[in-house]
PDB file of C-alpha atoms in Angstrom:
ATOM      1  CA  GLU A   1     -84.451  74.816 -59.851  1.00  0.00           C
ATOM      2  CA  SER A   2     -81.780  76.892 -61.600  1.00  0.00           C
ATOM      3  CA  GLY A   3     -80.142  75.332 -64.617  1.00  0.00           C
ATOM      4  CA  THR A   4     -78.562  72.251 -62.791  1.00  0.00           C
ATOM      5  CA  ALA A   5     -78.449  73.965 -59.337  1.00  0.00           C
ATOM      6  CA  THR A   6     -80.638  72.775 -56.643  1.00  0.00           C
ATOM      7  CA  THR A   7     -82.889  75.648 -55.315  1.00  0.00           C
ATOM      8  CA  ILE A   8     -82.880  75.788 -51.431  1.00  0.00           C
ATOM      9  CA  ALA A   9     -85.192  78.334 -49.540  1.00  0.00           C
ATOM     10  CA  VAL A  10     -83.772  79.670 -46.287  1.00  0.00           C
ATOM     11  CA  ILE A  11     -86.289  81.066 -43.428  1.00  0.00           C
ATOM     12  CA  ASP A  12     -83.722  83.029 -41.268  1.00  0.00           C
ATOM     13  CA  ASN A  13     -85.500  83.424 -38.254  1.00  0.00           C
ATOM     14  CA  ALA A  14     -82.178  84.368 -36.176  1.00  0.00           C
ATOM     15  CA  ARG A  15     -81.004  87.311 -38.426  1.00  0.00           C
ATOM     16  CA  ASP A  16     -78.120  87.468 -36.215  1.00  0.00           C
ATOM     17  CA  GLU A  17     -74.028  87.165 -37.213  1.00  0.00           C
ATOM     18  CA  VAL A  18     -74.267  83.136 -36.580  1.00  0.00           C
ATOM     19  CA  SER A  19     -77.077  82.752 -39.351  1.00  0.00           C
ATOM     20  CA  ARG A  20     -75.585  85.080 -41.791  1.00  0.00           C
ATOM     21  CA  HIS A  21     -72.383  83.405 -41.657  1.00  0.00           C
ATOM     22  CA  LEU A  22     -74.184  79.867 -42.394  1.00  0.00           C
ATOM     23  CA  ILE A  23     -75.990  81.265 -45.504  1.00  0.00           C
ATOM     24  CA  ALA A  24     -73.335  82.661 -46.777  1.00  0.00           C
ATOM     25  CA  GLY A  25     -71.486  79.240 -46.590  1.00  0.00           C
ATOM     26  CA  LEU A  26     -74.513  77.733 -47.895  1.00  0.00           C
ATOM     27  CA  ARG A  27     -74.279  79.785 -51.099  1.00  0.00           C
ATOM     28  CA  GLU A  28     -70.719  78.820 -51.574  1.00  0.00           C
ATOM     29  CA  LEU A  29     -72.016  75.276 -52.110  1.00  0.00           C
ATOM     30  CA  GLU A  30     -71.598  74.160 -55.598  1.00  0.00           C
ATOM     31  CA  ASN A  31     -74.668  73.277 -57.577  1.00  0.00           C
ATOM     32  CA  VAL A  32     -76.664  75.054 -55.043  1.00  0.00           C
ATOM     33  CA  ASN A  33     -78.959  78.231 -55.283  1.00  0.00           C
ATOM     34  CA  VAL A  34     -79.849  79.972 -52.124  1.00  0.00           C
ATOM     35  CA  VAL A  35     -83.197  81.789 -51.979  1.00  0.00           C
ATOM     36  CA  GLU A  36     -84.051  83.774 -48.962  1.00  0.00           C
ATOM     37  CA  ARG A  37     -87.633  83.786 -48.089  1.00  0.00           C
ATOM     38  CA  GLU A  38     -89.934  85.054 -45.226  1.00  0.00           C
ATOM     39  CA  ASN A  39     -92.984  82.853 -44.917  1.00  0.00           C
ATOM     40  CA  GLN A  40     -92.367  79.459 -43.740  1.00  0.00           C
ATOM     41  CA  ASP A  41     -95.803  78.343 -44.176  1.00  0.00           C
ATOM     42  CA  LEU A  42     -96.102  79.756 -47.750  1.00  0.00           C
ATOM     43  CA  VAL A  43     -92.887  77.713 -48.600  1.00  0.00           C
ATOM     44  CA  ARG A  44     -94.153  74.589 -46.909  1.00  0.00           C
ATOM     45  CA  GLN A  45     -97.236  74.895 -49.472  1.00  0.00           C
ATOM     46  CA  GLU A  46     -94.753  75.423 -52.186  1.00  0.00           C
ATOM     47  CA  ILE A  47     -93.055  71.851 -51.409  1.00  0.00           C
ATOM     48  CA  HIS A  48     -96.418  70.241 -50.976  1.00  0.00           C
ATOM     49  CA  ASP A  49     -97.722  71.668 -54.346  1.00  0.00           C
ATOM     50  CA  GLY A  50     -94.380  70.581 -56.028  1.00  0.00           C
ATOM     51  CA  ASP A  51     -93.348  74.115 -56.811  1.00  0.00           C
ATOM     52  CA  LEU A  52     -90.265  73.685 -54.540  1.00  0.00           C
ATOM     53  CA  ASN A  53     -88.486  70.663 -53.273  1.00  0.00           C
ATOM     54  CA  TYR A  54     -86.274  72.178 -50.242  1.00  0.00           C
ATOM     55  CA  MET A  55     -86.541  74.402 -47.413  1.00  0.00           C
ATOM     56  CA  LEU A  56     -83.795  75.145 -44.602  1.00  0.00           C
ATOM     57  CA  VAL A  57     -85.306  76.723 -41.199  1.00  0.00           C
ATOM     58  CA  ILE A  58     -83.164  78.557 -39.119  1.00  0.00           C
ATOM     59  CA  PRO A  59     -84.339  79.003 -35.441  1.00  0.00           C
ATOM     60  CA  GLU A  60     -84.807  82.349 -33.536  1.00  0.00           C
ATOM     61  CA  GLY A  61     -82.087  83.105 -31.393  1.00  0.00           C
ATOM     62  CA  LEU A  62     -79.444  80.941 -33.002  1.00  0.00           C
ATOM     63  CA  GLU A  63     -76.658  82.744 -31.241  1.00  0.00           C
ATOM     64  CA  ASP A  64     -77.702  82.516 -27.936  1.00  0.00           C
ATOM     65  CA  THR A  65     -78.901  79.266 -28.031  1.00  0.00           C
ATOM     66  CA  ILE A  66     -75.236  78.032 -29.295  1.00  0.00           C
ATOM     67  CA  GLN A  67     -73.607  79.504 -26.367  1.00  0.00           C
ATOM     68  CA  ASN A  68     -76.080  78.734 -23.797  1.00  0.00           C
ATOM     69  CA  ASP A  69     -77.860  75.667 -24.722  1.00  0.00           C
ATOM     70  CA  PRO A  70     -76.612  73.705 -27.549  1.00  0.00           C
ATOM     71  CA  PRO A  71     -77.118  72.279 -29.926  1.00  0.00           C
ATOM     72  CA  ALA A  72     -79.599  74.766 -31.939  1.00  0.00           C
ATOM     73  CA  LEU A  73     -82.195  72.751 -34.055  1.00  0.00           C
ATOM     74  CA  ILE A  74     -82.001  73.549 -37.926  1.00  0.00           C
ATOM     75  CA  THR A  75     -84.643  71.809 -39.908  1.00  0.00           C
ATOM     76  CA  VAL A  76     -84.496  70.701 -43.470  1.00  0.00           C
ATOM     77  CA  VAL A  77     -87.861  70.269 -45.232  1.00  0.00           C
ATOM     78  CA  PHE A  78     -88.090  68.234 -48.379  1.00  0.00           C
ATOM     79  CA  ASP A  79     -90.386  66.764 -50.926  1.00  0.00           C
ATOM     80  CA  ASP A  80     -89.895  63.022 -50.304  1.00  0.00           C
ATOM     81  CA  ALA A  81     -90.886  62.177 -53.592  1.00  0.00           C
ATOM     82  CA  SER A  82     -88.074  63.785 -55.116  1.00  0.00           C
ATOM     83  CA  PRO A  83     -85.453  61.255 -56.586  1.00  0.00           C
ATOM     84  CA  ILE A  84     -82.372  63.108 -55.507  1.00  0.00           C
ATOM     85  CA  GLY A  85     -83.982  64.243 -52.120  1.00  0.00           C
ATOM     86  CA  GLY A  86     -81.704  62.178 -49.971  1.00  0.00           C
ATOM     87  CA  VAL A  87     -78.546  63.337 -52.075  1.00  0.00           C
ATOM     88  CA  VAL A  88     -79.514  67.290 -51.312  1.00  0.00           C
ATOM     89  CA  VAL A  89     -80.410  66.578 -47.401  1.00  0.00           C
ATOM     90  CA  GLY A  90     -77.003  64.656 -47.144  1.00  0.00           C
ATOM     91  CA  LEU A  91     -75.138  67.456 -48.511  1.00  0.00           C
ATOM     92  CA  VAL A  92     -77.135  69.561 -46.081  1.00  0.00           C
ATOM     93  CA  ALA A  93     -76.126  67.067 -43.049  1.00  0.00           C
ATOM     94  CA  ARG A  94     -72.597  67.477 -44.148  1.00  0.00           C
ATOM     95  CA  PHE A  95     -72.493  71.207 -44.252  1.00  0.00           C
ATOM     96  CA  VAL A  96     -74.064  71.360 -40.912  1.00  0.00           C
ATOM     97  CA  ASP A  97     -71.123  69.026 -39.630  1.00  0.00           C
ATOM     98  CA  GLN A  98     -68.698  71.137 -41.355  1.00  0.00           C
ATOM     99  CA  ALA A  99     -70.155  74.075 -39.586  1.00  0.00           C
ATOM    100  CA  ASN A 100     -69.774  72.625 -36.406  1.00  0.00           C
ATOM    101  CA  LEU A 101     -66.323  71.817 -36.606  1.00  0.00           C
ATOM    102  CA  GLU A 102     -65.768  75.180 -37.477  1.00  0.00           C
ATOM    103  CA  MET A 103     -67.510  76.397 -33.979  1.00  0.00           C
ATOM    104  CA  ALA A 104     -64.822  75.913 -31.694  1.00  0.00           C
ATOM    105  CA  ASN A 105     -66.771  77.042 -28.475  1.00  0.00           C
ATOM    106  CA  ALA A 106     -69.191  73.644 -28.358  1.00  0.00           C
ATOM    107  CA  PRO A 107     -68.342  70.015 -30.332  1.00  0.00           C
ATOM    108  CA  ARG A 108     -71.869  70.199 -31.468  1.00  0.00           C
ATOM    109  CA  SER A 109     -73.411  73.932 -31.876  1.00  0.00           C
ATOM    110  CA  LEU A 110     -75.892  72.580 -34.329  1.00  0.00           C
ATOM    111  CA  ALA A 111     -78.238  69.765 -35.067  1.00  0.00           C
ATOM    112  CA  LEU A 112     -80.123  68.720 -38.020  1.00  0.00           C
ATOM    113  CA  GLN A 113     -83.774  67.768 -38.000  1.00  0.00           C
ATOM    114  CA  VAL A 114     -85.085  66.173 -41.471  1.00  0.00           C
ATOM    115  CA  GLU A 115     -88.870  66.242 -42.086  1.00  0.00           C
ATOM    116  CA  GLY A 116     -90.062  64.973 -45.442  1.00  0.00           C
ATOM    117  CA  VAL A 117     -93.162  66.386 -46.877  1.00  0.00           C
ATOM    118  CA  SER A 118     -95.471  63.854 -48.684  1.00  0.00           C
ATOM    119  CA  ILE A 119     -97.104  65.138 -52.147  1.00  0.00           C
ATOM    120  CA  GLU A 120    -100.204  63.508 -53.252  1.00  0.00           C
ATOM    121  CA  GLU A 121     -99.713  62.282 -56.449  1.00  0.00           C
ATOM    122  CA  VAL A 122    -102.024  63.404 -59.328  1.00  0.00           C
ATOM    123  CA  ASN A 123    -102.742  60.473 -61.739  1.00  0.00           C
ATOM    124  CA  TYR A 124    -104.259  61.187 -65.127  1.00  0.00           C
ATOM    125  CA  LEU A 125    -107.688  60.537 -64.307  1.00  0.00           C
ATOM    126  CA  ASP A 126    -107.490  62.836 -61.583  1.00  0.00           C
ATOM    127  CA  PHE A 127    -106.130  65.632 -63.842  1.00  0.00           C
ATOM    128  CA  VAL A 128    -108.771  64.831 -66.865  1.00  0.00           C
ATOM    129  CA  LEU A 129    -111.917  64.577 -64.821  1.00  0.00           C
ATOM    130  CA  PRO A 130    -112.317  68.190 -63.916  1.00  0.00           C
ATOM    131  CA  GLY A 131    -111.558  69.079 -67.662  1.00  0.00           C
ATOM    132  CA  LEU A 132    -114.280  66.347 -68.612  1.00  0.00           C
ATOM    133  CA  ALA A 133    -116.738  68.510 -66.390  1.00  0.00           C
ATOM    134  CA  ILE A 134    -116.034  71.754 -67.700  1.00  0.00           C
ATOM    135  CA  TRP A 135    -115.916  70.864 -71.320  1.00  0.00           C
ATOM    136  CA  GLY A 136    -119.457  69.326 -70.736  1.00  0.00           C
ATOM    137  CA  VAL A 137    -120.679  72.134 -69.301  1.00  0.00           C
ATOM    138  CA  MET A 138    -119.277  74.500 -72.115  1.00  0.00           C
ATOM    139  CA  SER A 139    -120.035  72.092 -75.128  1.00  0.00           C
ATOM    140  CA  PHE A 140    -123.819  71.949 -73.382  1.00  0.00           C
ATOM    141  CA  SER A 141    -124.192  75.807 -72.904  1.00  0.00           C
ATOM    142  CA  VAL A 142    -122.348  77.156 -76.217  1.00  0.00           C
ATOM    143  CA  ILE A 143    -123.977  74.831 -78.931  1.00  0.00           C
ATOM    144  CA  GLY A 144    -127.046  73.735 -76.900  1.00  0.00           C
ATOM    145  CA  LEU A 145    -128.198  77.520 -76.379  1.00  0.00           C
ATOM    146  CA  ALA A 146    -127.259  78.646 -79.792  1.00  0.00           C
ATOM    147  CA  ALA A 147    -128.931  75.762 -81.692  1.00  0.00           C
ATOM    148  CA  THR A 148    -132.379  76.528 -79.081  1.00  0.00           C
ATOM    149  CA  ILE A 149    -132.060  80.205 -79.949  1.00  0.00           C
ATOM    150  CA  SER A 150    -131.720  79.559 -84.031  1.00  0.00           C
ATOM    151  CA  SER A 151    -134.411  77.001 -83.616  1.00  0.00           C
ATOM    152  CA  TYR A 152    -136.766  79.522 -81.970  1.00  0.00           C
ATOM    153  CA  ARG A 153    -135.828  82.209 -84.511  1.00  0.00           C
ATOM    154  CA  GLU A 154    -136.583  79.374 -87.448  1.00  0.00           C
ATOM    155  CA  LYS A 155    -139.878  78.913 -85.763  1.00  0.00           C
ATOM    156  CA  LYS A 156    -140.777  82.723 -85.150  1.00  0.00           C
ATOM    157  CA  ILE A 157    -141.432  82.003 -81.611  1.00  0.00           C
ATOM    158  CA  LEU A 158    -138.891  84.746 -80.698  1.00  0.00           C
ATOM    159  CA  THR A 159    -141.129  87.334 -82.722  1.00  0.00           C
ATOM    160  CA  ARG A 160    -144.274  85.934 -81.205  1.00  0.00           C
ATOM    161  CA  ILE A 161    -143.093  86.648 -77.861  1.00  0.00           C
ATOM    162  CA  LEU A 162    -142.557  90.298 -78.382  1.00  0.00           C
ATOM    163  CA  ALA A 163    -146.243  90.244 -78.952  1.00  0.00           C
ATOM    164  CA  THR A 164    -147.120  88.618 -75.643  1.00  0.00           C
ATOM    165  CA  PRO A 165    -147.197  90.302 -72.059  1.00  0.00           C
ATOM    166  CA  LEU A 166    -144.426  88.219 -71.549  1.00  0.00           C
ATOM    167  CA  SER A 167    -141.284  90.058 -70.514  1.00  0.00           C
ATOM    168  CA  VAL A 168    -138.173  89.405 -72.842  1.00  0.00           C
ATOM    169  CA  GLY A 169    -136.071  89.413 -69.992  1.00  0.00           C
ATOM    170  CA  VAL A 170    -138.229  87.214 -68.059  1.00  0.00           C
ATOM    171  CA  PHE A 171    -137.853  84.814 -71.046  1.00  0.00           C
ATOM    172  CA  PHE A 172    -134.007  84.882 -71.315  1.00  0.00           C
ATOM    173  CA  ALA A 173    -133.870  84.905 -67.722  1.00  0.00           C
ATOM    174  CA  SER A 174    -135.385  81.473 -67.493  1.00  0.00           C
ATOM    175  CA  GLN A 175    -133.308  80.144 -70.260  1.00  0.00           C
ATOM    176  CA  VAL A 176    -130.267  81.333 -68.205  1.00  0.00           C
ATOM    177  CA  LEU A 177    -131.497  79.947 -65.012  1.00  0.00           C
ATOM    178  CA  ALA A 178    -132.332  76.245 -66.578  1.00  0.00           C
ATOM    179  CA  TYR A 179    -129.046  76.232 -68.542  1.00  0.00           C
ATOM    180  CA  LEU A 180    -126.997  77.043 -65.206  1.00  0.00           C
ATOM    181  CA  VAL A 181    -129.356  74.262 -63.295  1.00  0.00           C
ATOM    182  CA  LEU A 182    -128.639  71.529 -65.791  1.00  0.00           C
ATOM    183  CA  ALA A 183    -124.776  72.846 -65.804  1.00  0.00           C
ATOM    184  CA  LEU A 184    -124.800  72.026 -62.141  1.00  0.00           C
ATOM    185  CA  ILE A 185    -126.410  68.827 -62.333  1.00  0.00           C
ATOM    186  CA  GLN A 186    -124.219  67.670 -65.192  1.00  0.00           C
ATOM    187  CA  ALA A 187    -120.790  68.570 -63.332  1.00  0.00           C
ATOM    188  CA  THR A 188    -121.886  66.967 -60.432  1.00  0.00           C
ATOM    189  CA  ILE A 189    -123.159  63.369 -62.384  1.00  0.00           C
ATOM    190  CA  ILE A 190    -119.406  63.642 -64.028  1.00  0.00           C
ATOM    191  CA  LEU A 191    -117.462  64.340 -60.941  1.00  0.00           C
ATOM    192  CA  SER A 192    -119.620  61.821 -58.842  1.00  0.00           C
ATOM    193  CA  VAL A 193    -119.212  59.092 -61.318  1.00  0.00           C
ATOM    194  CA  GLY A 194    -115.134  59.828 -61.536  1.00  0.00           C
ATOM    195  CA  ALA A 195    -114.961  59.687 -57.694  1.00  0.00           C
ATOM    196  CA  LEU A 196    -117.381  57.161 -56.670  1.00  0.00           C
ATOM    197  CA  VAL A 197    -116.960  54.740 -59.603  1.00  0.00           C
ATOM    198  CA  PHE A 198    -113.435  55.294 -60.779  1.00  0.00           C
ATOM    199  CA  GLY A 199    -111.518  56.659 -57.508  1.00  0.00           C
ATOM    200  CA  ALA A 200    -110.761  60.240 -58.859  1.00  0.00           C
ATOM    201  CA  SER A 201    -109.874  62.612 -56.361  1.00  0.00           C
ATOM    202  CA  VAL A 202    -112.555  65.385 -55.572  1.00  0.00           C
ATOM    203  CA  GLN A 203    -111.010  67.153 -52.174  1.00  0.00           C
ATOM    204  CA  GLY A 204    -112.214  70.983 -52.751  1.00  0.00           C
ATOM    205  CA  ASN A 205    -115.305  72.734 -51.078  1.00  0.00           C
ATOM    206  CA  LEU A 206    -118.429  71.490 -52.743  1.00  0.00           C
ATOM    207  CA  LEU A 207    -119.772  75.351 -52.469  1.00  0.00           C
ATOM    208  CA  VAL A 208    -116.963  76.489 -54.008  1.00  0.00           C
ATOM    209  CA  ILE A 209    -116.911  74.160 -56.976  1.00  0.00           C
ATOM    210  CA  GLY A 210    -120.413  74.706 -57.832  1.00  0.00           C
ATOM    211  CA  LEU A 211    -119.817  78.498 -57.637  1.00  0.00           C
ATOM    212  CA  LEU A 212    -116.804  78.259 -60.445  1.00  0.00           C
ATOM    213  CA  VAL A 213    -119.198  75.976 -62.422  1.00  0.00           C
ATOM    214  CA  LEU A 214    -121.940  78.763 -62.216  1.00  0.00           C
ATOM    215  CA  VAL A 215    -119.482  81.572 -62.945  1.00  0.00           C
ATOM    216  CA  GLY A 216    -117.902  79.792 -65.904  1.00  0.00           C
ATOM    217  CA  ASN A 217    -121.293  78.728 -67.421  1.00  0.00           C
ATOM    218  CA  LEU A 218    -122.176  82.060 -67.826  1.00  0.00           C
ATOM    219  CA  VAL A 219    -119.201  82.976 -69.822  1.00  0.00           C
ATOM    220  CA  PHE A 220    -120.172  80.035 -72.209  1.00  0.00           C
ATOM    221  CA  LEU A 221    -123.896  80.788 -72.337  1.00  0.00           C
ATOM    222  CA  ASN A 222    -122.775  84.105 -73.552  1.00  0.00           C
ATOM    223  CA  LEU A 223    -120.929  82.561 -76.331  1.00  0.00           C
ATOM    224  CA  GLY A 224    -123.922  80.581 -77.044  1.00  0.00           C
ATOM    225  CA  PHE A 225    -126.116  83.952 -77.355  1.00  0.00           C
ATOM    226  CA  ILE A 226    -123.179  85.227 -79.693  1.00  0.00           C
ATOM    227  CA  VAL A 227    -123.406  82.043 -82.000  1.00  0.00           C
ATOM    228  CA  GLY A 228    -126.858  82.137 -82.014  1.00  0.00           C
ATOM    229  CA  ALA A 229    -127.313  85.749 -82.989  1.00  0.00           C
ATOM    230  CA  TYR A 230    -125.203  85.093 -86.182  1.00  0.00           C
ATOM    231  CA  ALA A 231    -126.565  81.326 -86.817  1.00  0.00           C
ATOM    232  CA  LYS A 232    -129.781  81.468 -89.169  1.00  0.00           C
ATOM    233  CA  THR A 233    -130.244  77.538 -88.820  1.00  0.00           C
ATOM    234  CA  VAL A 234    -129.976  75.004 -86.226  1.00  0.00           C
ATOM    235  CA  GLN A 235    -127.216  73.407 -88.393  1.00  0.00           C
ATOM    236  CA  ALA A 236    -125.032  76.492 -88.684  1.00  0.00           C
ATOM    237  CA  ALA A 237    -125.744  76.974 -85.206  1.00  0.00           C
ATOM    238  CA  SER A 238    -124.373  73.655 -84.357  1.00  0.00           C
ATOM    239  CA  GLY A 239    -121.207  74.140 -86.852  1.00  0.00           C
ATOM    240  CA  LEU A 240    -120.388  77.642 -85.539  1.00  0.00           C
ATOM    241  CA  GLY A 241    -120.741  76.034 -81.813  1.00  0.00           C
ATOM    242  CA  ASN A 242    -118.384  73.264 -82.429  1.00  0.00           C
ATOM    243  CA  ALA A 243    -115.946  75.795 -84.291  1.00  0.00           C
ATOM    244  CA  VAL A 244    -115.802  77.780 -80.887  1.00  0.00           C
ATOM    245  CA  VAL A 245    -115.647  74.479 -78.659  1.00  0.00           C
ATOM    246  CA  LEU A 246    -113.251  72.539 -80.347  1.00  0.00           C
ATOM    247  CA  PRO A 247    -109.901  74.798 -80.323  1.00  0.00           C
ATOM    248  CA  LEU A 248    -110.946  75.555 -76.748  1.00  0.00           C
ATOM    249  CA  MET A 249    -111.159  71.719 -75.763  1.00  0.00           C
ATOM    250  CA  PHE A 250    -107.940  70.788 -77.635  1.00  0.00           C
ATOM    251  CA  PHE A 251    -105.873  73.834 -76.709  1.00  0.00           C
ATOM    252  CA  SER A 252    -106.889  74.705 -73.271  1.00  0.00           C
ATOM    253  CA  GLY A 253    -105.681  71.841 -71.300  1.00  0.00           C
ATOM    254  CA  VAL A 254    -109.115  69.549 -70.953  1.00  0.00           C
ATOM    255  CA  PHE A 255    -106.940  66.662 -71.860  1.00  0.00           C
ATOM    256  CA  PHE A 256    -103.266  67.500 -71.127  1.00  0.00           C
ATOM    257  CA  PRO A 257    -101.268  70.174 -69.453  1.00  0.00           C
ATOM    258  CA  THR A 258    -100.973  73.427 -71.603  1.00  0.00           C
ATOM    259  CA  ASP A 259     -97.418  73.699 -70.574  1.00  0.00           C
ATOM    260  CA  ASN A 260     -96.731  70.862 -73.315  1.00  0.00           C
ATOM    261  CA  LEU A 261     -97.992  73.605 -75.845  1.00  0.00           C
ATOM    262  CA  PRO A 262     -95.353  75.966 -77.726  1.00  0.00           C
ATOM    263  CA  LEU A 263     -94.878  78.975 -75.945  1.00  0.00           C
ATOM    264  CA  TYR A 264     -96.276  81.333 -78.579  1.00  0.00           C
ATOM    265  CA  LEU A 265     -99.594  79.142 -78.175  1.00  0.00           C
ATOM    266  CA  ARG A 266     -99.282  78.853 -74.606  1.00  0.00           C
ATOM    267  CA  THR A 267     -99.502  82.786 -74.048  1.00  0.00           C
ATOM    268  CA  VAL A 268    -102.422  83.091 -76.175  1.00  0.00           C
ATOM    269  CA  VAL A 269    -104.552  80.297 -74.915  1.00  0.00           C
ATOM    270  CA  GLU A 270    -104.005  81.405 -70.879  1.00  0.00           C
ATOM    271  CA  TYR A 271    -106.157  84.294 -71.879  1.00  0.00           C
ATOM    272  CA  LEU A 272    -108.877  82.078 -73.595  1.00  0.00           C
ATOM    273  CA  PRO A 273    -111.876  81.525 -71.076  1.00  0.00           C
ATOM    274  CA  LEU A 274    -111.543  77.875 -71.063  1.00  0.00           C
ATOM    275  CA  ALA A 275    -107.583  77.798 -69.484  1.00  0.00           C
ATOM    276  CA  PRO A 276    -108.108  79.856 -66.339  1.00  0.00           C
ATOM    277  CA  MET A 277    -111.478  78.456 -65.709  1.00  0.00           C
ATOM    278  CA  LEU A 278    -109.645  74.827 -65.685  1.00  0.00           C
ATOM    279  CA  GLU A 279    -106.635  75.906 -63.881  1.00  0.00           C
ATOM    280  CA  THR A 280    -108.611  77.472 -61.136  1.00  0.00           C
ATOM    281  CA  PHE A 281    -111.302  74.253 -61.044  1.00  0.00           C
ATOM    282  CA  ARG A 282    -108.297  71.806 -60.794  1.00  0.00           C
ATOM    283  CA  GLY A 283    -106.603  73.806 -58.150  1.00  0.00           C
ATOM    284  CA  VAL A 284    -109.700  73.512 -55.877  1.00  0.00           C
ATOM    285  CA  ILE A 285    -110.855  69.953 -56.826  1.00  0.00           C
ATOM    286  CA  LEU A 286    -107.235  68.504 -56.448  1.00  0.00           C
ATOM    287  CA  GLU A 287    -105.490  70.787 -53.847  1.00  0.00           C
ATOM    288  CA  ALA A 288    -108.549  71.963 -51.863  1.00  0.00           C
ATOM    289  CA  ARG A 289    -107.187  75.601 -52.609  1.00  0.00           C
ATOM    290  CA  PRO A 290    -108.998  78.539 -51.988  1.00  0.00           C
ATOM    291  CA  LEU A 291    -110.382  81.051 -54.806  1.00  0.00           C
ATOM    292  CA  THR A 292    -107.979  83.857 -53.824  1.00  0.00           C
ATOM    293  CA  ASP A 293    -105.121  81.660 -54.867  1.00  0.00           C
ATOM    294  CA  PHE A 294    -106.490  82.522 -58.591  1.00  0.00           C
ATOM    295  CA  PRO A 295    -106.634  85.938 -58.659  1.00  0.00           C
ATOM    296  CA  ALA A 296    -105.015  86.302 -62.579  1.00  0.00           C
ATOM    297  CA  GLN A 297    -107.425  83.499 -63.824  1.00  0.00           C
ATOM    298  CA  LEU A 298    -110.838  85.104 -62.115  1.00  0.00           C
ATOM    299  CA  MET A 299    -109.743  88.550 -63.374  1.00  0.00           C
ATOM    300  CA  ILE A 300    -109.683  86.992 -66.910  1.00  0.00           C
ATOM    301  CA  LEU A 301    -112.874  85.254 -66.447  1.00  0.00           C
ATOM    302  CA  ALA A 302    -114.353  88.390 -65.252  1.00  0.00           C
ATOM    303  CA  GLY A 303    -113.091  89.990 -68.662  1.00  0.00           C
ATOM    304  CA  TRP A 304    -114.625  87.253 -70.456  1.00  0.00           C
ATOM    305  CA  LEU A 305    -118.064  87.404 -68.783  1.00  0.00           C
ATOM    306  CA  LEU A 306    -118.268  91.476 -69.019  1.00  0.00           C
ATOM    307  CA  GLY A 307    -116.793  91.234 -72.607  1.00  0.00           C
ATOM    308  CA  THR A 308    -119.281  88.455 -73.909  1.00  0.00           C
ATOM    309  CA  ALA A 309    -122.207  89.860 -72.194  1.00  0.00           C
ATOM    310  CA  ILE A 310    -121.642  92.928 -74.086  1.00  0.00           C
ATOM    311  CA  VAL A 311    -121.013  91.800 -77.440  1.00  0.00           C
ATOM    312  CA  ALA A 312    -124.173  89.177 -76.732  1.00  0.00           C
ATOM    313  CA  VAL A 313    -126.277  92.086 -76.080  1.00  0.00           C
ATOM    314  CA  LYS A 314    -125.147  94.252 -79.118  1.00  0.00           C
ATOM    315  CA  THR A 315    -125.281  91.386 -81.811  1.00  0.00           C
ATOM    316  CA  PHE A 316    -128.398  89.391 -80.636  1.00  0.00           C
ATOM    317  CA  ARG A 317    -131.354  89.653 -83.338  1.00  0.00           C
ATOM    318  CA  PHE A 318    -135.132  88.256 -82.920  1.00  0.00           C
ATOM    319  CA  LYS A 319    -135.567  87.931 -86.620  1.00  0.00           C
TER     320      LYS A 319
END
């Protein structure tokens, strides 16, 4: 919506004189904002997602149908959960009736077909469950890995590894692999309990969900390596890890939408690793959307993955 105006997306498949006249008349209606769009399927998906409420579809061959085989069928698609949906549909119906009166060649040149789109409501449990899953993975990876590395350093285990035939790369790869497997198990348990015990909605492709958990966890593991590089004791690692995890948890949308944050804070948060991760994760789980719907979020995650990996390698110390 624009101010108090109702936005109606118009799909003009006819592109003839009559359709242009109809769109011009629609633009003259009070409190109606007309936006011409090309892709009907995309607009329908926007209505389903709650991003748009109304669409008017003008059929191909409108002028020919009116002249040779009236009435021509105009379709209005609307969000049937909208509290003013009936009012707007009634407004469009009166507009079509008026257009019929203005066409002298037939008593009823146009007919209106009304189609409501049901939107599956997302309750708070549906919203918070993906956040809890990713928060658990993040906390375990950042704090757990940082504390483990600090413990190894305190006990001089890292120094001893250098004196053994065991490759340092193999040692750390095994650590990362173990945390990735545990992250998958942890996320699976949280999502399964939420869905099976509490009835939360989990609709996305399980392979895509697992892939997101792994990619996000790699970023969090890098942060764990960085925290572990600076922490001299296990207690310091836990403190520094919490200093990283808690602000991300509170501001990145684990428990409430980031839309509720002040604009300046929301702008900062959306470039932190957890917020784009959660936005993508919720889109996949709650709406079964493909990863291609989240190019910006995935680019931010990729940037964090690369950046934290470089910092982790540069800052890590064995002693």
